[in-house]
């Protein structure tokens, strides 16, 4: 039997991953934790607790008390926010990872850890098109540097101590349940809310900024497939490239316009443009696909259709008539 701890369960990924894991492993066996209030459906469907990942003593006690066998560590400061508080972001991103890796090393019951990396590990000198699994990596953002260092430490803990930590370099993730958490790819979530509410959106990236993206159901599927993979099949112990789709703000706006013809987009690039300019445009994820046969299911058109449908439903449920 698995007992699973999710750290950062109130966030964009955690708020959806928790529910999928509860369906799969049993509601009582998936512990959702965060420092902010968890969404109602998570509070009502299984155990929850306020847990600050920077409190290493409480973390280890929690893990021992609940006989935790798997940890999903999702708490982090994302790229845009990290540039505003560089040293705090570095401390939160790195200390939290060390607390989890050390807990997994010390507590025998913990068999597996998931920690997400990001396309932010790449930098301006990385080949931008079809970015390979192994290539030049010179990130120049606090977030990217913390993710790259994190990858090296994950591999180190596996080789040195046998900690079975697994990781994916997520591209920008698009979802409708929870707002995005302060990253550079957030425009691709915000745009839907503004298109439905106001029929206009001012984008903080230039129209032709191409970035790799993925719809949340594909990200969750990739994550759980990786965590269920037999350890002997793991060929990468830093972090796997995964890709789904790749588009520019202009292309996304054109797709939204097919559903909301009056929608207009304008552009006012801010500091996040430089971050986006340093990231890949498309990702070569053939290593991950060969590893466990995972494949993405959603393209731009399908994702846009579902996002609009679901956000409209959400507004209707909240009695907001858009
Ligand atoms: P998010 O910001 O939406 O959620 C993170 C959650 O962590 C928040 O609910 C926050 O309250 C919580 N948290 C922050 N500090 C904490 C602490 N000290 N203790 C406990 N919880 C704390 O982020 P997300 O988008 O869900 O991302 C999750 C992970 O995936 C992060 O590591 C992020 O870097 C990575 N990732 C996300 C994306 C994306 O597009 N969303 C892309 C690449 C990588
Ligand atoms: N979506 C994330 C960000 O923009 C990528 O890691 O920060």
mmCIF file of C-alpha atoms and ligand atoms in Angstrom:
data_model
loop_
_atom_site.group_PDB
_atom_site.id
_atom_site.type_symbol
_atom_site.label_atom_id
_atom_site.label_comp_id
_atom_site.label_asym_id
_atom_site.label_seq_id
_atom_site.Cartn_x
_atom_site.Cartn_y
_atom_site.Cartn_z
ATOM 1 C CA UNK A 1 0.000 0.000 0.000
ATOM 2 C CA UNK A 2 1.233 3.492 -0.841
ATOM 3 C CA UNK A 3 0.929 6.526 1.456
ATOM 4 C CA UNK A 4 1.555 9.624 -0.615
ATOM 5 C CA UNK A 5 2.535 13.099 0.558
ATOM 6 C CA UNK A 6 1.940 16.054 -1.769
ATOM 7 C CA UNK A 7 3.758 19.258 -0.846
ATOM 8 C CA UNK A 8 2.322 22.352 -2.547
ATOM 9 C CA UNK A 9 -1.057 20.686 -3.147
ATOM 10 C CA UNK A 10 -2.923 24.001 -3.446
ATOM 11 C CA UNK A 11 -0.955 25.047 -6.522
ATOM 12 C CA UNK A 12 -1.636 24.785 -10.247
ATOM 13 C CA UNK A 13 -0.333 21.215 -10.524
ATOM 14 C CA UNK A 14 -1.002 19.986 -6.987
ATOM 15 C CA UNK A 15 -4.689 20.907 -6.988
ATOM 16 C CA UNK A 16 -5.261 18.512 -9.908
ATOM 17 C CA UNK A 17 -2.603 15.860 -9.275
ATOM 18 C CA UNK A 18 -3.903 15.281 -5.715
ATOM 19 C CA UNK A 19 -7.376 14.355 -6.963
ATOM 20 C CA UNK A 20 -6.028 11.998 -9.635
ATOM 21 C CA UNK A 21 -3.736 10.284 -7.140
ATOM 22 C CA UNK A 22 -6.625 9.918 -4.665
ATOM 23 C CA UNK A 23 -8.713 8.204 -7.347
ATOM 24 C CA UNK A 24 -5.851 5.868 -8.084
ATOM 25 C CA UNK A 25 -4.416 5.099 -4.651
ATOM 26 C CA UNK A 26 -7.409 5.680 -2.352
ATOM 27 C CA UNK A 27 -8.627 8.929 -0.812
ATOM 28 C CA UNK A 28 -7.281 8.304 2.666
ATOM 29 C CA UNK A 29 -3.786 7.490 1.388
ATOM 30 C CA UNK A 30 -2.983 10.784 -0.299
ATOM 31 C CA UNK A 31 -2.021 13.590 2.125
ATOM 32 C CA UNK A 32 -2.383 17.078 0.650
ATOM 33 C CA UNK A 33 -0.264 19.785 2.303
ATOM 34 C CA UNK A 34 0.542 23.444 1.648
ATOM 35 C CA UNK A 35 1.114 26.711 3.488
ATOM 36 C CA UNK A 36 -2.041 28.199 2.016
ATOM 37 C CA UNK A 37 -5.617 26.995 2.278
ATOM 38 C CA UNK A 38 -6.303 23.954 0.149
ATOM 39 C CA UNK A 39 -9.220 23.988 -2.313
ATOM 40 C CA UNK A 40 -12.531 22.696 -0.975
ATOM 41 C CA UNK A 41 -12.659 19.537 -3.104
ATOM 42 C CA UNK A 42 -9.238 18.556 -1.742
ATOM 43 C CA UNK A 43 -10.222 19.332 1.866
ATOM 44 C CA UNK A 44 -13.390 17.311 1.503
ATOM 45 C CA UNK A 45 -11.940 14.291 -0.284
ATOM 46 C CA UNK A 46 -9.062 13.208 1.961
ATOM 47 C CA UNK A 47 -6.479 14.162 4.578
ATOM 48 C CA UNK A 48 -4.981 17.663 4.471
ATOM 49 C CA UNK A 49 -2.595 19.576 6.683
ATOM 50 C CA UNK A 50 -0.804 22.924 6.759
ATOM 51 C CA UNK A 51 2.869 22.058 6.348
ATOM 52 C CA UNK A 52 5.744 24.422 5.629
ATOM 53 C CA UNK A 53 8.325 22.496 3.637
ATOM 54 C CA UNK A 54 11.061 24.720 5.019
ATOM 55 C CA UNK A 55 10.386 23.231 8.480
ATOM 56 C CA UNK A 56 12.559 20.135 8.125
ATOM 57 C CA UNK A 57 11.724 18.742 11.576
ATOM 58 C CA UNK A 58 7.964 18.883 11.014
ATOM 59 C CA UNK A 59 8.423 17.340 7.564
ATOM 60 C CA UNK A 60 10.333 14.356 8.862
ATOM 61 C CA UNK A 61 7.860 13.845 11.736
ATOM 62 C CA UNK A 62 4.955 14.014 9.310
ATOM 63 C CA UNK A 63 6.577 11.451 7.023
ATOM 64 C CA UNK A 64 7.318 9.041 9.890
ATOM 65 C CA UNK A 65 3.897 9.487 11.554
ATOM 66 C CA UNK A 66 1.959 8.777 8.357
ATOM 67 C CA UNK A 67 4.316 6.072 7.050
ATOM 68 C CA UNK A 68 4.754 8.007 3.809
ATOM 69 C CA UNK A 69 6.110 5.921 0.904
ATOM 70 C CA UNK A 70 6.070 8.527 -1.896
ATOM 71 C CA UNK A 71 6.629 12.290 -1.819
ATOM 72 C CA UNK A 72 5.601 14.695 -4.572
ATOM 73 C CA UNK A 73 7.408 17.971 -3.875
ATOM 74 C CA UNK A 74 5.664 20.736 -5.843
ATOM 75 C CA UNK A 75 6.399 23.836 -3.741
ATOM 76 C CA UNK A 76 8.581 26.434 -5.495
ATOM 77 C CA UNK A 77 8.860 30.086 -6.456
ATOM 78 C CA UNK A 78 8.304 30.221 -10.222
ATOM 79 C CA UNK A 79 10.319 32.155 -12.799
ATOM 80 C CA UNK A 80 8.598 35.568 -12.810
ATOM 81 C CA UNK A 81 8.195 35.816 -9.044
ATOM 82 C CA UNK A 82 11.725 34.524 -8.413
ATOM 83 C CA UNK A 83 13.260 37.451 -10.316
ATOM 84 C CA UNK A 84 11.583 39.828 -7.826
ATOM 85 C CA UNK A 85 12.979 38.061 -4.738
ATOM 86 C CA UNK A 86 16.133 36.311 -5.997
ATOM 87 C CA UNK A 87 17.749 35.248 -2.722
ATOM 88 C CA UNK A 88 14.525 34.189 -1.023
ATOM 89 C CA UNK A 89 13.533 32.251 -4.155
ATOM 90 C CA UNK A 90 16.901 30.487 -4.229
ATOM 91 C CA UNK A 91 16.579 29.631 -0.534
ATOM 92 C CA UNK A 92 12.992 28.358 -0.837
ATOM 93 C CA UNK A 93 13.643 26.321 -3.983
ATOM 94 C CA UNK A 94 16.898 24.767 -2.784
ATOM 95 C CA UNK A 95 16.243 24.336 0.972
ATOM 96 C CA UNK A 96 12.878 22.717 0.276
ATOM 97 C CA UNK A 97 14.508 20.226 -2.101
ATOM 98 C CA UNK A 98 17.252 19.391 0.416
ATOM 99 C CA UNK A 99 14.634 18.860 3.136
ATOM 100 C CA UNK A 100 12.808 16.370 0.925
ATOM 101 C CA UNK A 101 15.952 14.587 -0.304
ATOM 102 C CA UNK A 102 17.302 14.265 3.247
ATOM 103 C CA UNK A 103 13.958 12.997 4.543
ATOM 104 C CA UNK A 104 13.884 10.384 1.774
ATOM 105 C CA UNK A 105 17.476 9.403 2.585
ATOM 106 C CA UNK A 106 16.799 9.061 6.321
ATOM 107 C CA UNK A 107 13.318 7.505 6.422
ATOM 108 C CA UNK A 108 13.358 3.954 5.145
ATOM 109 C CA UNK A 109 9.632 3.833 4.304
ATOM 110 C CA UNK A 110 10.075 6.528 1.623
ATOM 111 C CA UNK A 111 10.599 4.630 -1.617
ATOM 112 C CA UNK A 112 10.123 7.308 -4.263
ATOM 113 C CA UNK A 113 10.248 11.097 -4.681
ATOM 114 C CA UNK A 114 8.929 13.295 -7.484
ATOM 115 C CA UNK A 115 10.418 16.757 -7.958
ATOM 116 C CA UNK A 116 9.642 18.817 -11.069
ATOM 117 C CA UNK A 117 12.259 20.615 -13.063
ATOM 118 C CA UNK A 118 11.476 22.973 -15.942
ATOM 119 C CA UNK A 119 12.438 24.151 -19.427
ATOM 120 C CA UNK A 120 13.996 27.019 -17.432
ATOM 121 C CA UNK A 121 17.113 24.863 -16.954
ATOM 122 C CA UNK A 122 18.047 25.850 -20.497
ATOM 123 C CA UNK A 123 19.507 29.236 -21.349
ATOM 124 C CA UNK A 124 20.365 31.616 -24.160
ATOM 125 C CA UNK A 125 23.202 29.389 -25.444
ATOM 126 C CA UNK A 126 21.004 26.255 -25.682
ATOM 127 C CA UNK A 127 19.780 25.220 -29.165
ATOM 128 C CA UNK A 128 16.230 26.579 -29.212
ATOM 129 C CA UNK A 129 14.564 24.279 -31.701
ATOM 130 C CA UNK A 130 14.004 20.644 -30.761
ATOM 131 C CA UNK A 131 16.134 21.157 -27.651
ATOM 132 C CA UNK A 132 17.766 17.793 -26.886
ATOM 133 C CA UNK A 133 17.749 15.957 -23.564
ATOM 134 C CA UNK A 134 21.508 16.553 -23.159
ATOM 135 C CA UNK A 135 22.787 19.896 -24.380
ATOM 136 C CA UNK A 136 24.341 23.190 -23.311
ATOM 137 C CA UNK A 137 22.625 24.483 -20.166
ATOM 138 C CA UNK A 138 23.504 27.988 -19.011
ATOM 139 C CA UNK A 139 20.313 29.299 -17.346
ATOM 140 C CA UNK A 140 20.369 32.983 -16.477
ATOM 141 C CA UNK A 141 17.318 33.261 -14.222
ATOM 142 C CA UNK A 142 17.237 32.528 -10.481
ATOM 143 C CA UNK A 143 14.505 29.981 -11.092
ATOM 144 C CA UNK A 144 16.449 28.270 -13.909
ATOM 145 C CA UNK A 145 19.654 28.167 -11.878
ATOM 146 C CA UNK A 146 17.752 26.613 -8.944
ATOM 147 C CA UNK A 147 16.176 24.005 -11.228
ATOM 148 C CA UNK A 148 19.503 23.113 -12.816
ATOM 149 C CA UNK A 149 21.210 22.822 -9.418
ATOM 150 C CA UNK A 150 18.201 20.792 -8.228
ATOM 151 C CA UNK A 151 18.628 18.347 -11.094
ATOM 152 C CA UNK A 152 22.294 17.837 -10.239
ATOM 153 C CA UNK A 153 21.407 17.233 -6.573
ATOM 154 C CA UNK A 154 18.639 14.764 -7.461
ATOM 155 C CA UNK A 155 21.070 12.749 -9.553
ATOM 156 C CA UNK A 156 23.664 12.972 -6.770
ATOM 157 C CA UNK A 157 21.235 11.651 -4.133
ATOM 158 C CA UNK A 158 20.301 8.766 -6.422
ATOM 159 C CA UNK A 159 23.889 7.764 -7.202
ATOM 160 C CA UNK A 160 25.338 8.385 -3.756
ATOM 161 C CA UNK A 161 22.483 7.303 -1.459
ATOM 162 C CA UNK A 162 20.102 5.352 -3.713
ATOM 163 C CA UNK A 163 17.243 7.840 -3.213
ATOM 164 C CA UNK A 164 14.799 7.034 -6.021
ATOM 165 C CA UNK A 165 14.002 10.587 -7.092
ATOM 166 C CA UNK A 166 12.341 11.156 -10.456
ATOM 167 C CA UNK A 167 11.848 14.337 -12.393
ATOM 168 C CA UNK A 168 10.333 15.939 -15.486
ATOM 169 C CA UNK A 169 11.305 19.231 -17.111
ATOM 170 C CA UNK A 170 7.759 20.538 -17.511
ATOM 171 C CA UNK A 171 7.101 23.071 -20.254
ATOM 172 C CA UNK A 172 4.535 25.825 -19.563
ATOM 173 C CA UNK A 173 1.432 24.168 -18.132
ATOM 174 C CA UNK A 174 -2.079 25.208 -19.097
ATOM 175 C CA UNK A 175 -5.059 24.432 -16.892
ATOM 176 C CA UNK A 176 -8.419 25.827 -15.797
ATOM 177 C CA UNK A 177 -8.778 24.635 -12.205
ATOM 178 C CA UNK A 178 -6.226 26.823 -10.390
ATOM 179 C CA UNK A 179 -4.519 30.047 -11.442
ATOM 180 C CA UNK A 180 -0.917 29.827 -12.623
ATOM 181 C CA UNK A 181 1.658 30.546 -9.921
ATOM 182 C CA UNK A 182 3.792 33.462 -11.125
ATOM 183 C CA UNK A 183 5.700 32.074 -14.102
ATOM 184 C CA UNK A 184 6.605 33.352 -17.555
ATOM 185 C CA UNK A 185 4.172 31.009 -19.303
ATOM 186 C CA UNK A 186 1.229 32.263 -17.180
ATOM 187 C CA UNK A 187 -0.017 34.400 -20.073
ATOM 188 C CA UNK A 188 -1.292 31.213 -21.712
ATOM 189 C CA UNK A 189 -3.671 30.693 -18.748
ATOM 190 C CA UNK A 190 -4.604 34.335 -17.987
ATOM 191 C CA UNK A 191 -5.569 34.950 -21.619
ATOM 192 C CA UNK A 192 -8.572 32.601 -21.352
ATOM 193 C CA UNK A 193 -10.060 34.338 -18.296
ATOM 194 C CA UNK A 194 -9.667 37.765 -19.910
ATOM 195 C CA UNK A 195 -10.971 36.573 -23.293
ATOM 196 C CA UNK A 196 -14.141 35.220 -21.662
ATOM 197 C CA UNK A 197 -14.657 38.111 -19.215
ATOM 198 C CA UNK A 198 -13.552 41.143 -21.236
ATOM 199 C CA UNK A 199 -12.957 39.904 -24.807
ATOM 200 C CA UNK A 200 -9.483 41.439 -24.650
ATOM 201 C CA UNK A 201 -6.089 40.652 -23.192
ATOM 202 C CA UNK A 202 -2.862 42.621 -22.851
ATOM 203 C CA UNK A 203 -0.039 40.105 -23.212
ATOM 204 C CA UNK A 204 3.272 40.557 -21.362
ATOM 205 C CA UNK A 205 5.182 38.696 -24.108
ATOM 206 C CA UNK A 206 5.712 39.699 -27.759
ATOM 207 C CA UNK A 207 3.365 38.182 -30.381
ATOM 208 C CA UNK A 208 5.993 35.841 -31.883
ATOM 209 C CA UNK A 209 7.414 34.425 -28.635
ATOM 210 C CA UNK A 210 7.316 30.661 -29.194
ATOM 211 C CA UNK A 211 7.429 28.473 -26.081
ATOM 212 C CA UNK A 212 6.840 24.780 -25.368
ATOM 213 C CA UNK A 213 3.536 24.162 -23.560
ATOM 214 C CA UNK A 214 1.447 21.291 -22.298
ATOM 215 C CA UNK A 215 -2.174 20.808 -21.226
ATOM 216 C CA UNK A 216 -2.489 19.724 -17.580
ATOM 217 C CA UNK A 217 -4.048 16.276 -18.209
ATOM 218 C CA UNK A 218 -0.967 15.367 -20.285
ATOM 219 C CA UNK A 219 1.365 16.654 -17.549
ATOM 220 C CA UNK A 220 -0.415 14.589 -14.894
ATOM 221 C CA UNK A 221 -0.363 11.535 -17.086
ATOM 222 C CA UNK A 222 3.383 11.968 -17.772
ATOM 223 C CA UNK A 223 4.063 12.442 -14.044
ATOM 224 C CA UNK A 224 2.181 9.380 -12.846
ATOM 225 C CA UNK A 225 3.586 7.218 -15.686
ATOM 226 C CA UNK A 226 7.088 8.208 -14.624
ATOM 227 C CA UNK A 227 6.392 7.502 -10.952
ATOM 228 C CA UNK A 228 4.987 4.063 -11.806
ATOM 229 C CA UNK A 229 7.876 3.113 -14.089
ATOM 230 C CA UNK A 230 9.998 0.171 -12.978
ATOM 231 C CA UNK A 231 13.260 1.579 -11.587
ATOM 232 C CA UNK A 232 15.298 -0.583 -13.981
ATOM 233 C CA UNK A 233 13.769 1.339 -16.917
ATOM 234 C CA UNK A 234 14.842 4.777 -15.682
ATOM 235 C CA UNK A 235 17.579 6.006 -18.019
ATOM 236 C CA UNK A 236 17.712 9.619 -16.793
ATOM 237 C CA UNK A 237 18.286 10.524 -13.164
ATOM 238 C CA UNK A 238 18.487 14.295 -13.598
ATOM 239 C CA UNK A 239 15.188 15.155 -15.310
ATOM 240 C CA UNK A 240 13.360 14.113 -18.485
ATOM 241 C CA UNK A 241 12.492 16.526 -21.298
ATOM 242 C CA UNK A 242 8.774 16.296 -22.082
ATOM 243 C CA UNK A 243 6.879 18.233 -24.713
ATOM 244 C CA UNK A 244 3.336 18.599 -25.879
ATOM 245 C CA UNK A 245 2.650 21.557 -28.105
ATOM 246 C CA UNK A 246 4.468 24.760 -28.911
ATOM 247 C CA UNK A 247 2.889 28.081 -29.862
ATOM 248 C CA UNK A 248 3.201 31.876 -29.787
ATOM 249 C CA UNK A 249 0.762 34.350 -28.154
ATOM 250 C CA UNK A 250 -0.348 35.331 -31.663
ATOM 251 C CA UNK A 251 -1.174 31.727 -32.575
ATOM 252 C CA UNK A 252 -2.992 31.141 -29.282
ATOM 253 C CA UNK A 253 -5.033 34.329 -29.769
ATOM 254 C CA UNK A 254 -6.005 33.228 -33.299
ATOM 255 C CA UNK A 255 -7.237 29.892 -31.955
ATOM 256 C CA UNK A 256 -9.254 31.630 -29.194
ATOM 257 C CA UNK A 257 -10.764 33.950 -31.817
ATOM 258 C CA UNK A 258 -12.323 30.918 -33.526
ATOM 259 C CA UNK A 259 -14.499 30.535 -30.390
ATOM 260 C CA UNK A 260 -14.776 34.222 -29.387
ATOM 261 C CA UNK A 261 -14.646 36.217 -32.660
ATOM 262 C CA UNK A 262 -14.683 39.592 -30.873
ATOM 263 C CA UNK A 263 -11.544 38.739 -28.860
ATOM 264 C CA UNK A 264 -8.637 41.201 -29.266
ATOM 265 C CA UNK A 265 -5.075 40.858 -28.030
ATOM 266 C CA UNK A 266 -2.565 43.684 -27.477
ATOM 267 C CA UNK A 267 1.082 43.396 -26.445
ATOM 268 C CA UNK A 268 3.072 45.122 -23.722
ATOM 269 C CA UNK A 269 6.206 43.057 -23.077
ATOM 270 C CA UNK A 270 7.683 43.321 -19.575
ATOM 271 C CA UNK A 271 10.688 41.767 -17.776
ATOM 272 C CA UNK A 272 9.361 38.264 -18.541
ATOM 273 C CA UNK A 273 10.172 38.754 -22.242
ATOM 274 C CA UNK A 274 13.899 38.333 -21.519
ATOM 275 C CA UNK A 275 13.171 35.143 -19.576
ATOM 276 C CA UNK A 276 11.071 33.723 -22.422
ATOM 277 C CA UNK A 277 13.743 34.703 -24.959
ATOM 278 C CA UNK A 278 16.274 32.557 -23.114
ATOM 279 C CA UNK A 279 14.077 29.421 -23.176
ATOM 280 C CA UNK A 280 13.624 26.767 -25.891
ATOM 281 C CA UNK A 281 10.920 27.026 -28.522
ATOM 282 C CA UNK A 282 10.363 23.304 -29.003
ATOM 283 C CA UNK A 283 11.522 20.279 -27.042
ATOM 284 C CA UNK A 284 12.899 16.921 -28.167
ATOM 285 C CA UNK A 285 11.391 14.469 -25.684
ATOM 286 C CA UNK A 286 12.242 11.261 -27.540
ATOM 287 C CA UNK A 287 14.177 9.895 -24.551
ATOM 288 C CA UNK A 288 11.112 10.107 -22.265
ATOM 289 C CA UNK A 289 8.838 8.656 -24.933
ATOM 290 C CA UNK A 290 11.197 5.721 -25.589
ATOM 291 C CA UNK A 291 11.495 5.135 -21.846
ATOM 292 C CA UNK A 292 7.900 4.452 -20.857
ATOM 293 C CA UNK A 293 5.913 4.793 -24.068
ATOM 294 C CA UNK A 294 4.275 7.995 -22.783
ATOM 295 C CA UNK A 295 2.707 10.217 -25.408
ATOM 296 C CA UNK A 296 0.788 13.512 -25.201
ATOM 297 C CA UNK A 297 -2.877 13.614 -26.241
ATOM 298 C CA UNK A 298 -3.779 17.306 -26.520
ATOM 299 C CA UNK A 299 -2.907 19.755 -29.279
ATOM 300 C CA UNK A 300 -3.559 23.509 -29.408
ATOM 301 C CA UNK A 301 -7.061 23.275 -30.918
ATOM 302 C CA UNK A 302 -8.319 20.652 -28.451
ATOM 303 C CA UNK A 303 -6.777 22.418 -25.464
ATOM 304 C CA UNK A 304 -8.354 25.780 -26.397
ATOM 305 C CA UNK A 305 -11.772 24.197 -26.895
ATOM 306 C CA UNK A 306 -11.679 22.548 -23.441
ATOM 307 C CA UNK A 307 -10.247 25.624 -21.668
ATOM 308 C CA UNK A 308 -13.033 27.865 -22.981
ATOM 309 C CA UNK A 309 -15.750 25.335 -22.160
ATOM 310 C CA UNK A 310 -14.476 24.713 -18.634
ATOM 311 C CA UNK A 311 -13.806 28.350 -17.694
ATOM 312 C CA UNK A 312 -17.299 29.298 -18.918
ATOM 313 C CA UNK A 313 -18.720 26.512 -16.722
ATOM 314 C CA UNK A 314 -16.696 27.812 -13.790
ATOM 315 C CA UNK A 315 -18.028 31.357 -14.235
ATOM 316 C CA UNK A 316 -21.576 29.990 -14.523
ATOM 317 C CA UNK A 317 -21.184 27.996 -11.320
ATOM 318 C CA UNK A 318 -19.942 31.126 -9.538
ATOM 319 C CA UNK A 319 -22.966 32.991 -10.963
ATOM 320 C CA UNK A 320 -20.823 35.271 -13.091
ATOM 321 C CA UNK A 321 -22.602 35.607 -16.407
ATOM 322 C CA UNK A 322 -19.919 35.568 -19.098
HETATM 323 P P1 LIG B 1 2.252 26.949 -7.871
HETATM 324 O O1 LIG B 1 2.969 28.190 -7.519
HETATM 325 O O2 LIG B 1 0.923 27.043 -8.522
HETATM 326 O O3 LIG B 1 2.081 26.048 -6.566
HETATM 327 C C1 LIG B 1 3.101 25.895 -5.621
HETATM 328 C C2 LIG B 1 2.447 25.654 -4.285
HETATM 329 O O4 LIG B 1 3.484 25.535 -3.320
HETATM 330 C C3 LIG B 1 1.550 26.830 -3.830
HETATM 331 O O5 LIG B 1 0.265 26.362 -3.501
HETATM 332 C C4 LIG B 1 2.277 27.392 -2.615
HETATM 333 O O6 LIG B 1 1.410 27.867 -1.611
HETATM 334 C C5 LIG B 1 3.052 26.181 -2.139
HETATM 335 N N1 LIG B 1 4.201 26.559 -1.307
HETATM 336 C C6 LIG B 1 5.032 27.624 -1.463
HETATM 337 N N2 LIG B 1 5.925 27.670 -0.477
HETATM 338 C C7 LIG B 1 5.664 26.614 0.327
HETATM 339 C C8 LIG B 1 6.236 26.127 1.525
HETATM 340 N N3 LIG B 1 7.261 26.772 2.097
HETATM 341 N N4 LIG B 1 5.738 25.004 2.078
HETATM 342 C C9 LIG B 1 4.677 24.366 1.504
HETATM 343 N N5 LIG B 1 4.082 24.784 0.374
HETATM 344 C C10 LIG B 1 4.570 25.899 -0.198
HETATM 345 O O7 LIG B 1 3.255 26.062 -8.740
HETATM 346 P P2 LIG B 1 2.895 24.927 -9.811
HETATM 347 O O8 LIG B 1 2.681 25.596 -11.107
HETATM 348 O O9 LIG B 1 1.872 24.012 -9.266
HETATM 349 O O10 LIG B 1 4.312 24.205 -9.903
HETATM 350 C C11 LIG B 1 4.652 23.103 -9.112
HETATM 351 C C12 LIG B 1 6.066 22.692 -9.443
HETATM 352 O O11 LIG B 1 6.177 22.417 -10.843
HETATM 353 C C13 LIG B 1 7.134 23.753 -9.142
HETATM 354 O O12 LIG B 1 8.323 23.116 -8.730
HETATM 355 C C14 LIG B 1 7.362 24.409 -10.480
HETATM 356 O O13 LIG B 1 8.649 24.949 -10.566
HETATM 357 C C15 LIG B 1 7.209 23.219 -11.406
HETATM 358 N N6 LIG B 1 6.865 23.636 -12.773
HETATM 359 C C16 LIG B 1 5.656 24.222 -13.038
HETATM 360 C C17 LIG B 1 5.381 24.635 -14.329
HETATM 361 C C18 LIG B 1 4.055 25.285 -14.677
HETATM 362 O O14 LIG B 1 3.895 25.763 -15.820
HETATM 363 N N7 LIG B 1 3.097 25.339 -13.768
HETATM 364 C C19 LIG B 1 6.306 24.421 -15.353
HETATM 365 C C20 LIG B 1 7.539 23.859 -15.033
HETATM 366 C C21 LIG B 1 7.797 23.450 -13.745
HETATM 367 N N1 LIG B 2 5.775 27.737 -16.271
HETATM 368 C C1 LIG B 2 7.001 27.885 -15.555
HETATM 369 C C2 LIG B 2 7.368 29.326 -15.429
HETATM 370 O O1 LIG B 2 7.017 30.072 -16.317
HETATM 371 C C3 LIG B 2 8.098 27.140 -16.269
HETATM 372 O O2 LIG B 2 8.834 26.470 -15.349
HETATM 373 O O3 LIG B 2 8.010 29.681 -14.482
#
